[in-house]
Short mmCIF file of C-alpha atoms and ligand atoms in Angstrom, two decimals:
data_model
loop_
_atom_site.label_atom_id
_atom_site.label_comp_id
_atom_site.label_asym_id
_atom_site.label_seq_id
_atom_site.Cartn_x
_atom_site.Cartn_y
_atom_site.Cartn_z
CA MET I 1 27.45 -66.05 -34.46
CA ASP I 2 25.36 -67.54 -31.88
CA ILE I 3 25.44 -65.77 -28.62
CA THR I 4 24.29 -66.02 -25.41
CA LEU I 5 23.62 -63.04 -23.13
CA ASN I 6 22.01 -62.41 -19.58
CA VAL I 7 19.80 -59.15 -20.03
CA ASN I 8 18.22 -58.02 -16.69
CA GLY I 9 18.76 -61.55 -15.45
CA ARG I 10 17.07 -63.26 -18.51
CA PRO I 11 19.19 -65.40 -20.34
CA GLU I 12 19.00 -64.40 -24.48
CA GLN I 13 20.06 -66.49 -27.22
CA PHE I 14 20.34 -65.23 -30.92
CA SER I 15 22.58 -65.12 -33.84
CA ALA I 16 24.17 -61.81 -34.25
CA GLN I 17 26.58 -60.70 -37.15
CA PRO I 18 30.05 -59.56 -35.87
CA ASN I 19 29.52 -56.02 -36.76
CA GLU I 20 26.20 -55.75 -34.52
CA LEU I 21 26.63 -53.11 -31.78
CA LEU I 22 25.24 -54.11 -28.32
CA VAL I 23 22.93 -51.09 -28.48
CA GLU I 24 21.52 -52.31 -31.65
CA ARG I 25 20.93 -56.10 -30.12
CA LEU I 26 19.20 -54.41 -27.23
CA ARG I 27 16.94 -52.12 -29.15
CA ASP I 28 16.03 -53.57 -32.28
CA GLY I 29 16.64 -57.22 -31.08
CA LEU I 30 15.18 -57.51 -27.94
CA GLY I 31 12.69 -54.38 -27.86
CA LEU I 32 14.27 -52.70 -24.90
CA THR I 33 14.15 -49.32 -26.49
CA GLY I 34 14.62 -47.61 -22.83
CA THR I 35 18.23 -47.48 -23.84
CA LYS I 36 18.38 -44.75 -26.36
CA VAL I 37 21.04 -43.69 -29.35
CA GLY I 38 21.92 -39.93 -29.37
CA CYS I 39 25.13 -39.87 -31.17
CA ASP I 40 26.10 -43.67 -31.83
CA THR I 41 29.80 -42.56 -31.63
CA GLY I 42 30.50 -42.67 -27.84
CA GLN I 43 30.17 -39.13 -26.72
CA CYS I 44 26.80 -38.43 -25.18
CA GLY I 45 25.97 -41.33 -22.79
CA THR I 46 22.24 -41.76 -23.62
CA CYS I 47 23.03 -45.50 -24.48
CA VAL I 48 24.62 -46.24 -21.07
CA VAL I 49 24.25 -50.04 -19.52
CA ARG I 50 25.75 -51.71 -17.19
CA LEU I 51 28.02 -54.79 -18.30
CA ASP I 52 28.83 -57.13 -15.41
CA GLY I 53 28.06 -54.24 -13.19
CA ARG I 54 30.23 -51.37 -14.56
CA SER I 55 28.56 -48.86 -16.81
CA VAL I 56 29.62 -48.69 -20.35
CA LYS I 57 28.44 -46.94 -23.42
CA SER I 58 26.33 -49.91 -25.42
CA CYS I 59 27.18 -48.11 -28.75
CA LEU I 60 30.98 -48.89 -27.97
CA VAL I 61 30.40 -52.43 -27.50
CA LEU I 62 29.94 -55.30 -29.75
CA THR I 63 27.31 -57.74 -28.84
CA ALA I 64 30.14 -60.65 -29.88
CA SER I 65 32.37 -59.32 -27.42
CA ALA I 66 29.63 -59.11 -24.50
CA ALA I 67 28.57 -63.02 -25.19
CA GLY I 68 28.47 -64.57 -21.66
CA ALA I 69 28.22 -61.09 -20.19
CA GLU I 70 25.40 -60.02 -17.59
CA VAL I 71 23.88 -56.94 -19.12
CA ALA I 72 21.41 -54.38 -16.97
CA THR I 73 19.50 -51.81 -18.94
CA ILE I 74 16.94 -49.27 -17.53
CA GLU I 75 14.15 -51.76 -18.11
CA GLY I 76 15.35 -54.00 -15.35
CA VAL I 77 15.83 -50.95 -12.84
CA THR I 78 12.23 -50.26 -12.13
CA THR I 79 10.94 -53.16 -10.11
CA ARG I 80 7.85 -55.26 -11.86
CA GLY I 81 5.09 -53.32 -10.34
CA GLY I 82 6.32 -49.94 -12.12
CA GLU I 83 8.01 -48.75 -8.92
CA LEU I 84 10.95 -46.17 -9.20
CA SER I 85 14.20 -46.75 -7.77
CA GLY I 86 15.60 -44.85 -4.69
CA LEU I 87 17.78 -43.00 -7.51
CA GLN I 88 14.97 -42.49 -10.20
CA GLU I 89 12.37 -41.13 -6.95
CA ALA I 90 14.93 -38.75 -5.91
CA LEU I 91 15.86 -37.27 -9.30
CA ARG I 92 11.95 -36.98 -9.97
CA GLN I 93 11.74 -35.13 -6.76
CA GLU I 94 14.74 -32.78 -7.50
CA HIS I 95 13.09 -32.70 -10.93
CA GLY I 96 16.51 -33.85 -12.48
CA THR I 97 14.57 -35.12 -15.67
CA GLN I 98 12.96 -32.77 -17.95
CA CYS I 99 12.62 -34.15 -21.85
CA GLY I 100 14.01 -37.46 -20.42
CA PHE I 101 16.25 -38.50 -23.33
CA CYS I 102 19.29 -38.61 -21.28
CA THR I 103 17.43 -40.14 -18.21
CA PRO I 104 18.16 -44.12 -18.88
CA GLY I 105 21.81 -43.37 -19.50
CA MET I 106 22.17 -41.03 -16.68
CA VAL I 107 20.26 -43.82 -14.22
CA MET I 108 22.48 -46.36 -15.50
CA ALA I 109 25.67 -44.47 -15.38
CA LEU I 110 24.74 -42.98 -11.88
CA GLY I 111 23.80 -46.30 -10.52
CA GLU I 112 27.31 -47.51 -10.37
CA LEU I 113 28.54 -44.36 -8.75
CA VAL I 114 25.74 -44.87 -6.16
CA ASP I 115 26.57 -48.72 -5.75
CA ALA I 116 30.50 -48.04 -5.72
CA THR I 117 29.84 -45.59 -2.75
CA ALA I 118 27.00 -47.32 -1.04
CA ASP I 119 29.47 -48.70 1.96
CA GLY I 120 31.52 -45.33 2.44
CA PRO I 121 30.79 -41.60 2.50
CA ALA I 122 28.30 -40.18 0.08
CA PRO I 123 30.15 -39.17 -3.11
CA THR I 124 30.89 -35.38 -3.08
CA GLU I 125 29.26 -32.90 -5.42
CA PRO I 126 32.78 -32.52 -7.40
CA GLU I 127 32.63 -36.32 -7.61
CA ILE I 128 29.27 -36.54 -8.99
CA ARG I 129 30.03 -33.96 -11.28
CA GLU I 130 32.98 -35.67 -12.72
CA TRP I 131 31.02 -38.90 -12.78
CA LEU I 132 28.42 -36.88 -15.18
CA THR I 133 31.16 -36.12 -17.91
CA GLY I 134 29.97 -38.84 -19.91
CA ASN I 135 26.29 -37.89 -20.01
CA LEU I 136 25.18 -34.82 -21.87
CA CYS I 137 21.87 -33.33 -20.93
CA ARG I 138 20.20 -30.51 -23.13
CA CYS I 139 17.82 -29.71 -20.60
CA THR I 140 18.33 -29.61 -16.70
CA GLY I 141 21.73 -27.95 -16.79
CA TYR I 142 22.69 -30.67 -14.42
CA HIS I 143 22.05 -29.13 -11.03
CA SER I 144 18.89 -30.67 -10.43
CA VAL I 145 20.39 -34.16 -11.49
CA VAL I 146 23.28 -33.50 -8.99
CA ARG I 147 20.65 -32.65 -6.34
CA GLY I 148 19.08 -36.12 -7.03
CA VAL I 149 21.87 -38.06 -6.63
CA GLN I 150 22.78 -36.38 -3.35
CA ARG I 151 19.20 -37.00 -2.33
CA ALA I 152 19.46 -40.75 -3.03
CA CYS I 153 22.74 -41.14 -1.40
CA ALA I 154 21.05 -39.22 1.61
CA ALA I 155 17.79 -41.57 1.73
CA THR I 156 20.25 -44.65 2.03
CA ARG I 157 22.23 -43.22 4.67
CA ASP I 158 19.37 -41.46 6.53
CA GLU I 159 20.22 -37.86 6.47
CA VAL I 160 19.16 -34.79 5.11
CA PRO I 161 20.50 -34.24 1.41
CA ALA I 162 23.05 -31.73 1.05
CA GLY I 163 21.92 -28.93 -1.29
CA SER I 164 18.57 -30.00 -1.83
CA THR I 165 15.99 -27.20 -2.87
CA ALA I 166 12.89 -29.45 -2.74
CA SER I 167 11.07 -29.59 0.65
CA THR I 168 13.30 -30.62 3.34
CA ALA I 169 10.54 -31.32 5.74
CA ALA I 170 9.11 -34.23 4.15
CA ALA I 171 11.61 -37.26 5.00
CA PRO I 172 12.88 -38.36 1.43
CA GLU I 173 10.58 -41.43 -0.05
CA VAL I 174 12.52 -44.17 -1.21
CA MET Y 1 25.82 -48.91 -36.77
CA ILE Y 2 28.91 -50.16 -38.14
CA LEU Y 3 28.67 -50.14 -42.27
CA THR Y 4 31.91 -52.25 -42.76
CA GLU Y 5 31.87 -56.03 -42.29
CA PHE Y 6 34.86 -57.99 -40.42
CA ASP Y 7 35.25 -61.37 -38.86
CA TYR Y 8 35.57 -61.47 -35.18
CA ALA Y 9 37.49 -63.88 -33.18
CA ARG Y 10 37.88 -64.26 -29.26
CA PRO Y 11 40.64 -66.13 -28.42
CA THR Y 12 41.69 -67.51 -25.13
CA GLY Y 13 45.55 -67.93 -25.26
CA LEU Y 14 48.30 -65.76 -26.64
CA ASP Y 15 49.59 -68.03 -28.96
CA GLU Y 16 46.44 -68.37 -30.75
CA ALA Y 17 45.73 -64.72 -31.08
CA LEU Y 18 49.21 -64.17 -32.49
CA ALA Y 19 48.57 -66.87 -34.92
CA LEU Y 20 45.11 -64.93 -35.97
CA LEU Y 21 46.87 -61.80 -36.21
CA SER Y 22 49.47 -63.04 -38.20
CA GLY Y 23 47.72 -65.18 -40.50
CA THR Y 24 44.96 -62.48 -41.78
CA ARG Y 25 45.48 -59.75 -43.81
CA GLY Y 26 43.73 -56.45 -42.14
CA ALA Y 27 43.50 -58.31 -38.89
CA ARG Y 28 43.51 -55.77 -35.86
CA VAL Y 29 43.56 -56.12 -32.15
CA LEU Y 30 40.28 -55.43 -30.40
CA ALA Y 31 40.90 -54.57 -26.50
CA GLY Y 32 38.41 -52.20 -25.06
CA GLY Y 33 37.17 -50.60 -28.46
CA GLN Y 34 36.96 -47.16 -27.24
CA SER Y 35 38.98 -45.85 -29.99
CA LEU Y 36 38.76 -48.94 -32.54
CA LEU Y 37 34.76 -49.15 -32.76
CA PRO Y 38 34.00 -45.40 -33.19
CA ASP Y 39 36.62 -45.13 -35.65
CA LEU Y 40 35.29 -48.12 -37.40
CA ARG Y 41 32.00 -46.62 -36.97
CA THR Y 42 33.07 -43.29 -38.69
CA GLY Y 43 34.85 -45.06 -41.41
CA ALA Y 44 38.02 -43.50 -40.13
CA ASP Y 45 39.48 -46.81 -39.71
CA SER Y 46 39.11 -50.30 -41.31
CA ALA Y 47 39.64 -54.00 -40.51
CA ARG Y 48 38.87 -57.53 -41.75
CA LEU Y 49 38.99 -59.41 -38.76
CA LEU Y 50 38.96 -58.07 -35.17
CA VAL Y 51 40.81 -60.26 -32.61
CA ASP Y 52 39.31 -59.55 -29.15
CA ILE Y 53 42.07 -60.30 -26.77
CA ARG Y 54 39.99 -59.52 -23.48
CA ARG Y 55 40.27 -63.06 -22.50
CA LEU Y 56 43.93 -63.50 -22.51
CA ALA Y 57 44.49 -63.36 -18.53
CA GLU Y 58 48.29 -63.35 -19.29
CA LEU Y 59 47.41 -59.50 -20.32
CA ARG Y 60 46.00 -58.92 -16.81
CA GLY Y 61 47.23 -57.70 -13.40
CA THR Y 62 49.89 -55.76 -11.73
CA THR Y 63 52.59 -56.99 -10.10
CA ARG Y 64 56.11 -55.37 -8.80
CA THR Y 65 59.26 -57.27 -10.41
CA PRO Y 66 61.48 -59.40 -8.48
CA ASP Y 67 64.02 -57.01 -8.13
CA GLY Y 68 61.41 -54.42 -6.52
CA ARG Y 69 62.29 -51.44 -8.83
CA ARG Y 70 59.51 -51.74 -11.67
CA LEU Y 71 56.06 -52.53 -11.85
CA ARG Y 72 54.82 -54.74 -14.44
CA ILE Y 73 51.07 -53.69 -15.54
CA GLY Y 74 49.31 -55.66 -17.82
CA ALA Y 75 47.94 -54.41 -21.07
CA LEU Y 76 44.44 -55.28 -20.46
CA THR Y 77 44.34 -53.26 -17.32
CA THR Y 78 41.44 -50.81 -17.88
CA LEU Y 79 41.77 -46.84 -17.42
CA ALA Y 80 39.40 -47.04 -14.36
CA ASP Y 81 41.56 -49.91 -12.51
CA LEU Y 82 44.92 -48.07 -13.50
CA ALA Y 83 43.79 -44.82 -12.04
CA ALA Y 84 42.34 -46.65 -8.69
CA ASP Y 85 45.39 -49.06 -8.20
CA PRO Y 86 47.19 -48.49 -4.90
CA LEU Y 87 50.77 -49.57 -6.27
CA VAL Y 88 50.47 -47.56 -9.32
CA LEU Y 89 49.09 -44.52 -7.35
CA ALA Y 90 52.17 -44.72 -5.06
CA GLU Y 91 55.03 -45.70 -7.67
CA ALA Y 92 53.56 -44.06 -10.81
CA PRO Y 93 51.27 -41.16 -9.92
CA GLU Y 94 51.51 -39.60 -13.26
CA LEU Y 95 50.45 -42.99 -14.88
CA ALA Y 96 47.27 -42.79 -12.63
CA ALA Y 97 46.61 -39.28 -13.39
CA ALA Y 98 46.76 -39.66 -16.86
CA ALA Y 99 44.44 -42.58 -16.78
CA ARG Y 100 42.01 -40.64 -14.41
CA SER Y 101 41.96 -37.73 -16.88
CA ASN Y 102 40.55 -39.78 -19.46
CA GLY Y 103 37.34 -39.07 -21.13
CA ASP Y 104 34.80 -40.20 -18.49
CA PRO Y 105 33.87 -42.87 -16.27
CA GLN Y 106 32.13 -45.20 -18.95
CA VAL Y 107 35.19 -44.85 -21.59
CA ARG Y 108 37.68 -45.58 -18.26
CA ASN Y 109 35.74 -48.75 -17.71
CA LEU Y 110 36.45 -50.23 -20.96
CA GLY Y 111 39.44 -48.63 -22.34
CA THR Y 112 42.89 -50.21 -21.90
CA LEU Y 113 46.21 -49.29 -21.09
CA GLY Y 114 47.68 -51.36 -24.07
CA GLY Y 115 44.71 -49.67 -26.15
CA ASN Y 116 45.49 -46.19 -25.22
CA LEU Y 117 49.23 -46.40 -25.89
CA ALA Y 118 49.03 -48.16 -29.19
CA ALA Y 119 45.83 -45.64 -30.24
CA ALA Y 120 47.31 -43.68 -33.20
CA GLY Y 121 45.53 -40.74 -34.88
CA ARG Y 122 44.76 -38.70 -31.84
CA PRO Y 123 46.99 -37.65 -29.02
CA THR Y 124 46.37 -39.67 -25.91
CA ASP Y 125 46.93 -39.35 -22.55
CA LEU Y 126 49.40 -42.50 -21.66
CA PRO Y 127 51.89 -42.05 -23.56
CA VAL Y 128 53.50 -38.94 -22.05
CA ALA Y 129 53.33 -40.64 -18.54
CA ALA Y 130 55.02 -43.79 -20.00
CA ILE Y 131 57.82 -41.39 -21.60
CA ALA Y 132 58.43 -39.50 -18.39
CA ALA Y 133 58.66 -42.53 -16.59
CA ASP Y 134 61.07 -44.04 -18.97
CA ALA Y 135 58.73 -47.32 -18.91
CA LEU Y 136 59.38 -49.92 -21.43
CA VAL Y 137 56.56 -51.31 -23.66
CA GLU Y 138 56.56 -55.24 -23.71
CA LEU Y 139 55.48 -56.72 -26.94
CA ALA Y 140 54.72 -60.30 -28.34
CA GLY Y 141 55.12 -61.68 -31.65
CA THR Y 142 54.97 -65.11 -33.52
CA GLY Y 143 59.02 -64.44 -33.33
CA GLY Y 144 58.85 -63.92 -29.58
CA ARG Y 145 59.09 -61.49 -26.93
CA SER Y 146 60.51 -58.17 -27.11
CA THR Y 147 61.00 -54.66 -24.93
CA LEU Y 148 60.85 -51.34 -26.43
CA PRO Y 149 61.43 -47.81 -24.61
CA ALA Y 150 57.97 -46.07 -24.57
CA GLU Y 151 59.79 -42.90 -26.12
CA GLU Y 152 60.54 -45.46 -29.39
CA PHE Y 153 57.37 -47.29 -29.09
CA ALA Y 154 55.34 -43.92 -29.66
CA ALA Y 155 57.76 -42.90 -32.39
CA GLY Y 156 56.40 -45.41 -34.74
CA THR Y 157 53.30 -47.28 -35.48
CA ALA Y 158 52.31 -50.48 -33.26
CA PRO Y 159 54.16 -53.06 -34.96
CA ALA Y 160 51.81 -55.14 -36.98
CA GLY Y 161 50.61 -58.42 -35.95
CA GLU Y 162 52.17 -57.96 -32.50
CA VAL Y 163 50.34 -57.71 -29.14
CA LEU Y 164 51.65 -55.28 -26.54
CA THR Y 165 51.35 -57.07 -23.45
CA ALA Y 166 52.46 -54.93 -20.65
CA LEU Y 167 54.12 -51.88 -19.55
CA LEU Y 168 57.16 -51.84 -17.19
CA VAL Y 169 57.43 -48.66 -14.99
CA PRO Y 170 60.09 -47.85 -12.90
CA ALA Y 171 58.86 -47.31 -9.30
CA ALA Y 172 59.49 -43.73 -8.49
CA GLY Y 173 57.65 -42.91 -5.52
CA ALA Y 174 55.71 -39.53 -5.17
CA ALA Y 175 58.12 -37.20 -7.58
CA ALA Y 176 56.15 -37.25 -10.62
CA ALA Y 177 53.05 -35.30 -12.21
CA PHE Y 178 50.78 -34.97 -14.76
CA GLU Y 179 48.97 -32.01 -16.18
CA LYS Y 180 46.52 -31.58 -19.08
CA SER Y 181 44.23 -29.02 -20.72
CA ALA Y 182 41.61 -30.82 -22.35
CA ASP Y 183 39.47 -30.61 -25.16
CA ARG Y 184 35.86 -29.50 -23.70
CA ALA Y 185 33.82 -31.64 -25.62
CA THR Y 186 35.83 -35.00 -25.80
CA ARG Y 187 38.10 -34.71 -22.80
CA TYR Y 188 40.92 -35.91 -25.23
CA PRO Y 189 43.93 -33.77 -24.60
CA LEU Y 190 44.70 -30.28 -26.38
CA CYS Y 191 48.09 -30.42 -24.69
CA ALA Y 192 49.27 -33.15 -21.83
CA THR Y 193 52.65 -33.22 -20.07
CA ALA Y 194 54.07 -35.67 -17.39
CA VAL Y 195 57.41 -35.33 -15.58
CA ARG Y 196 59.49 -37.26 -13.47
CA ILE Y 197 61.98 -35.67 -10.82
CA THR Y 198 65.16 -37.92 -10.88
CA PRO Y 199 68.58 -37.58 -9.29
CA ASP Y 200 69.83 -37.02 -12.73
CA GLY Y 201 67.66 -34.08 -13.29
CA PRO Y 202 63.91 -33.75 -14.75
CA ARG Y 203 62.41 -36.20 -17.38
CA ILE Y 204 59.61 -34.19 -19.30
CA ALA Y 205 57.27 -35.55 -22.06
CA VAL Y 206 54.62 -33.65 -23.91
CA THR Y 207 52.00 -34.48 -26.49
CA GLY Y 208 49.15 -32.37 -28.09
CA ALA Y 209 51.38 -29.53 -28.79
CA THR Y 210 54.19 -31.35 -30.67
CA PRO Y 211 53.54 -33.87 -33.78
CA ARG Y 212 53.55 -36.86 -31.50
CA PRO Y 213 54.58 -37.46 -27.76
CA LEU Y 214 57.95 -36.41 -27.37
CA ARG Y 215 60.26 -36.15 -24.69
CA LEU Y 216 61.91 -32.81 -24.00
CA ARG Y 217 65.56 -33.19 -23.55
CA GLY Y 218 66.82 -29.40 -24.45
CA VAL Y 219 63.88 -28.25 -22.02
CA GLU Y 220 65.28 -30.96 -19.22
CA ASP Y 221 69.01 -29.59 -19.92
CA ARG Y 222 68.20 -26.18 -19.24
CA LEU Y 223 66.01 -26.96 -16.09
CA ARG Y 224 68.37 -29.11 -14.55
CA GLY Y 225 69.42 -28.31 -11.09
CA GLY Y 226 66.48 -26.08 -10.63
CA PRO Y 227 64.34 -23.93 -9.99
CA TYR Y 228 61.34 -24.69 -11.62
CA SER Y 229 59.79 -21.32 -11.23
CA THR Y 230 57.00 -20.68 -13.97
CA GLU Y 231 59.32 -18.07 -15.34
CA ALA Y 232 62.37 -20.45 -15.37
CA VAL Y 233 60.07 -23.48 -17.07
CA LEU Y 234 58.61 -20.91 -19.70
CA ALA Y 235 61.88 -19.29 -20.84
CA ALA Y 236 63.28 -22.91 -21.11
CA PHE Y 237 60.44 -23.78 -23.55
CA ARG Y 238 60.95 -20.76 -25.40
CA ALA Y 239 64.11 -21.40 -26.20
CA GLU Y 240 63.10 -24.71 -28.04
CA PRO Y 241 63.34 -24.35 -31.93
CA ARG Y 242 59.93 -22.87 -32.94
CA GLU Y 243 59.20 -25.62 -35.37
CA LEU Y 244 58.83 -28.33 -32.59
CA PHE Y 245 55.36 -27.03 -31.96
CA VAL Y 246 52.58 -27.46 -34.08
CA PRO Y 247 48.87 -26.04 -34.29
CA GLY Y 248 45.97 -28.15 -33.37
CA ARG Y 249 42.16 -28.03 -32.51
CA GLY Y 250 42.11 -24.51 -33.88
CA THR Y 251 44.93 -23.23 -31.73
CA SER Y 252 48.29 -21.89 -33.09
CA ALA Y 253 51.67 -23.70 -32.68
CA GLU Y 254 52.61 -20.43 -30.49
CA TYR Y 255 50.05 -20.67 -28.10
CA LEU Y 256 50.10 -24.58 -27.53
CA GLY Y 257 54.02 -24.01 -27.13
CA HIS Y 258 53.26 -21.87 -24.43
CA LEU Y 259 50.49 -23.92 -22.84
CA ALA Y 260 52.98 -26.89 -22.88
CA GLY Y 261 55.23 -24.60 -20.95
CA VAL Y 262 52.81 -23.61 -18.52
CA LEU Y 263 51.41 -27.31 -17.75
CA THR Y 264 54.87 -28.47 -17.35
CA ALA Y 265 55.55 -25.88 -14.58
CA ARG Y 266 52.47 -26.94 -12.91
CA ALA Y 267 53.59 -30.59 -13.06
CA LEU Y 268 57.15 -29.85 -12.26
CA GLN Y 269 56.11 -27.63 -9.13
CA ARG Y 270 53.52 -30.43 -7.81
CA ALA Y 271 56.12 -33.22 -8.21
CA GLU Y 272 58.79 -31.21 -6.59
CA ARG Y 273 56.47 -30.83 -3.36
CA ALA Y 274 55.39 -34.09 -3.44
CA LEU Y 275 59.11 -34.62 -3.29
CA SER Y 276 59.40 -32.64 -0.01
C1 FAD D 301 34.32 -40.28 -25.56
C2 FAD D 301 35.64 -40.34 -25.65
C3 FAD D 301 36.31 -39.75 -24.73
C4 FAD D 301 37.92 -40.12 -24.81
N1 FAD D 301 38.62 -39.30 -24.14
C5 FAD D 301 39.80 -39.64 -23.98
C6 FAD D 301 41.04 -38.80 -23.50
O1 FAD D 301 40.65 -37.51 -22.77
N2 FAD D 301 42.12 -38.98 -23.45
C7 FAD D 301 42.59 -39.95 -24.13
O2 FAD D 301 43.83 -40.29 -24.12
N3 FAD D 301 41.83 -41.05 -24.78
C8 FAD D 301 40.46 -40.48 -24.57
N4 FAD D 301 39.44 -41.39 -25.35
C9 FAD D 301 40.18 -42.81 -26.22
C10 FAD D 301 40.17 -43.69 -25.24
O3 FAD D 301 41.01 -43.57 -23.78
C11 FAD D 301 41.00 -44.87 -25.97
O4 FAD D 301 40.49 -45.23 -26.78
C12 FAD D 301 41.22 -46.26 -24.98
O5 FAD D 301 42.21 -45.68 -23.99
C13 FAD D 301 42.17 -46.90 -25.80
O6 FAD D 301 42.02 -48.41 -25.33
P1 FAD D 301 41.08 -49.65 -25.89
O7 FAD D 301 41.36 -50.60 -25.04
O8 FAD D 301 39.69 -48.95 -25.60
O9 FAD D 301 41.59 -49.66 -27.52
P2 FAD D 301 40.67 -50.45 -28.84
O10 FAD D 301 39.76 -49.06 -29.11
O11 FAD D 301 40.47 -51.55 -28.47
O12 FAD D 301 41.82 -50.16 -29.63
C14 FAD D 301 42.80 -49.19 -29.93
C15 FAD D 301 44.09 -49.29 -30.95
O13 FAD D 301 45.12 -49.98 -30.33
C16 FAD D 301 45.27 -51.30 -30.73
N5 FAD D 301 45.34 -52.24 -29.60
C17 FAD D 301 44.59 -52.07 -28.43
N6 FAD D 301 45.16 -52.86 -27.79
C18 FAD D 301 46.25 -53.35 -27.92
C19 FAD D 301 47.25 -54.43 -27.52
N7 FAD D 301 47.22 -54.79 -26.15
N8 FAD D 301 48.86 -54.84 -28.51
C20 FAD D 301 48.36 -53.91 -29.71
N9 FAD D 301 47.61 -53.23 -30.08
C21 FAD D 301 46.54 -52.93 -29.55
C22 FAD D 301 43.99 -51.56 -31.52
O14 FAD D 301 44.32 -52.77 -32.51
C23 FAD D 301 43.54 -50.28 -31.99
O15 FAD D 301 44.38 -49.90 -32.92
C24 FAD D 301 38.32 -41.31 -25.62
C25 FAD D 301 37.04 -42.21 -26.11
C26 FAD D 301 36.19 -41.90 -26.26
C27 FAD D 301 34.97 -42.48 -26.83
S1 FES D 302 24.50 -43.38 -28.23
FE1 FES D 302 26.27 -44.17 -27.23
S2 FES D 302 27.10 -42.25 -26.15
FE2 FES D 302 25.94 -41.47 -27.62
S1 FES D 303 16.07 -34.17 -19.62
FE1 FES D 303 16.41 -33.28 -21.61
S2 FES D 303 18.36 -34.05 -22.25
FE2 FES D 303 18.49 -34.14 -20.39
#
């Protein structure tokens, strides 16, 4: 099947089998290996990307049914100069990443939460934890990830992050 | 990687979709894919042709029926949209809560109302909410449209070659609730229950503890007129025949039957509070 897909703002054209999963196209076809495969059955969240703005598990999407959509992967989050996004920087400052295997999926999933709440109050801690249900992390224990999200949300609102354990004297870098 | 091969079609109209489904052996509806794709991946399910219905505009949107007494919710409504829809939250809160309890945000972003109602194999959350609400499932086939009470739809397998187009849900206001005890790893219900308090008494549906989503008329009769105290609800459950409850997920039938009673008591008490 001939398929056109927009990936990180770039049109991509290729031919794919009907049973190809989006994560296979991204990693093997387009070389975007920032998106990881953990379980391949929808449980771990390492493969999360944004599809037309919504976070989805790319191991549970057929490439064919994504045709015509806008796909955003972790490669598109970091700026060209290699600068981290506000969320990534906040996660770094709060030690929200250790081995890093879950991190691309976390950033893509949490990106939707941060964007969806941008115009209102920052998400509460229970909301952040609920939002993380789909992302498994073997290393951090999640607390530092939650603080990272709080820091990122506070930074865009000019506030001191709730529950931060990192130096609160320094203004969060964005 | 999905190892089995199948064809794929993405029709733009319902008639085209129905023709594909009736014209191909082993043709299956693909909606959000959050059940079907992992099942194809593990080999738990198979298909010759996937008919992707996500372009069918007539399966989207939530409206009030002209008489104002029901909501018509399109089958392609995602679980995320269902959980946040103000109309559903106001008139069918048990359905919104069931959708909200589902899996995780990514599954809710793609999983659909129709897919959750039609998915077979494991207990899912929405059928109990639809049954307690006394909702009607609207189906389309090559022979035309039909409706089926949600209870009957849950009792059989989804009719082959038909497409679930919408759910018609009586508007109830606040007097309804959903409760669930989730499997820790997957969030699938170990046991889920939905209740609606009506002038004729409570309507109660349970899944997970029973072989399929069931309305518990015996429990309803025993609880008619109240009170919905935990003791009264547990006693009403204990009076059910033992074989109604089945073991599952490493737990006994006795445990699940008790859990169903506890969750139903919580749901009834919450619905009653919302009423007053
Ligand atoms: C990690 C994970 C966690 C999950 N947790 C839960 C949970 O907690 N609770 C729960 O209830 N579910 C859970 N699910 C299942 C998920 O919610 C359902 O798979 C989803 O709602 C089904 O909708 P879908 O649109 O993805 O259906 P699909 O996967 O596309 O289809 C499912 C089945 O329904 C049929 N079908 C779909 N739409 C129609 C239609 N309109 N007409 C006729 N047939 C149709 C398909 O042919 C297929 O047989 C989970 C899934 C995953 C991957
Ligand atoms: S690889 Fe997709 S959820 Fe685990
Ligand atoms: S940092 Fe190692 S899995 Fe999350």
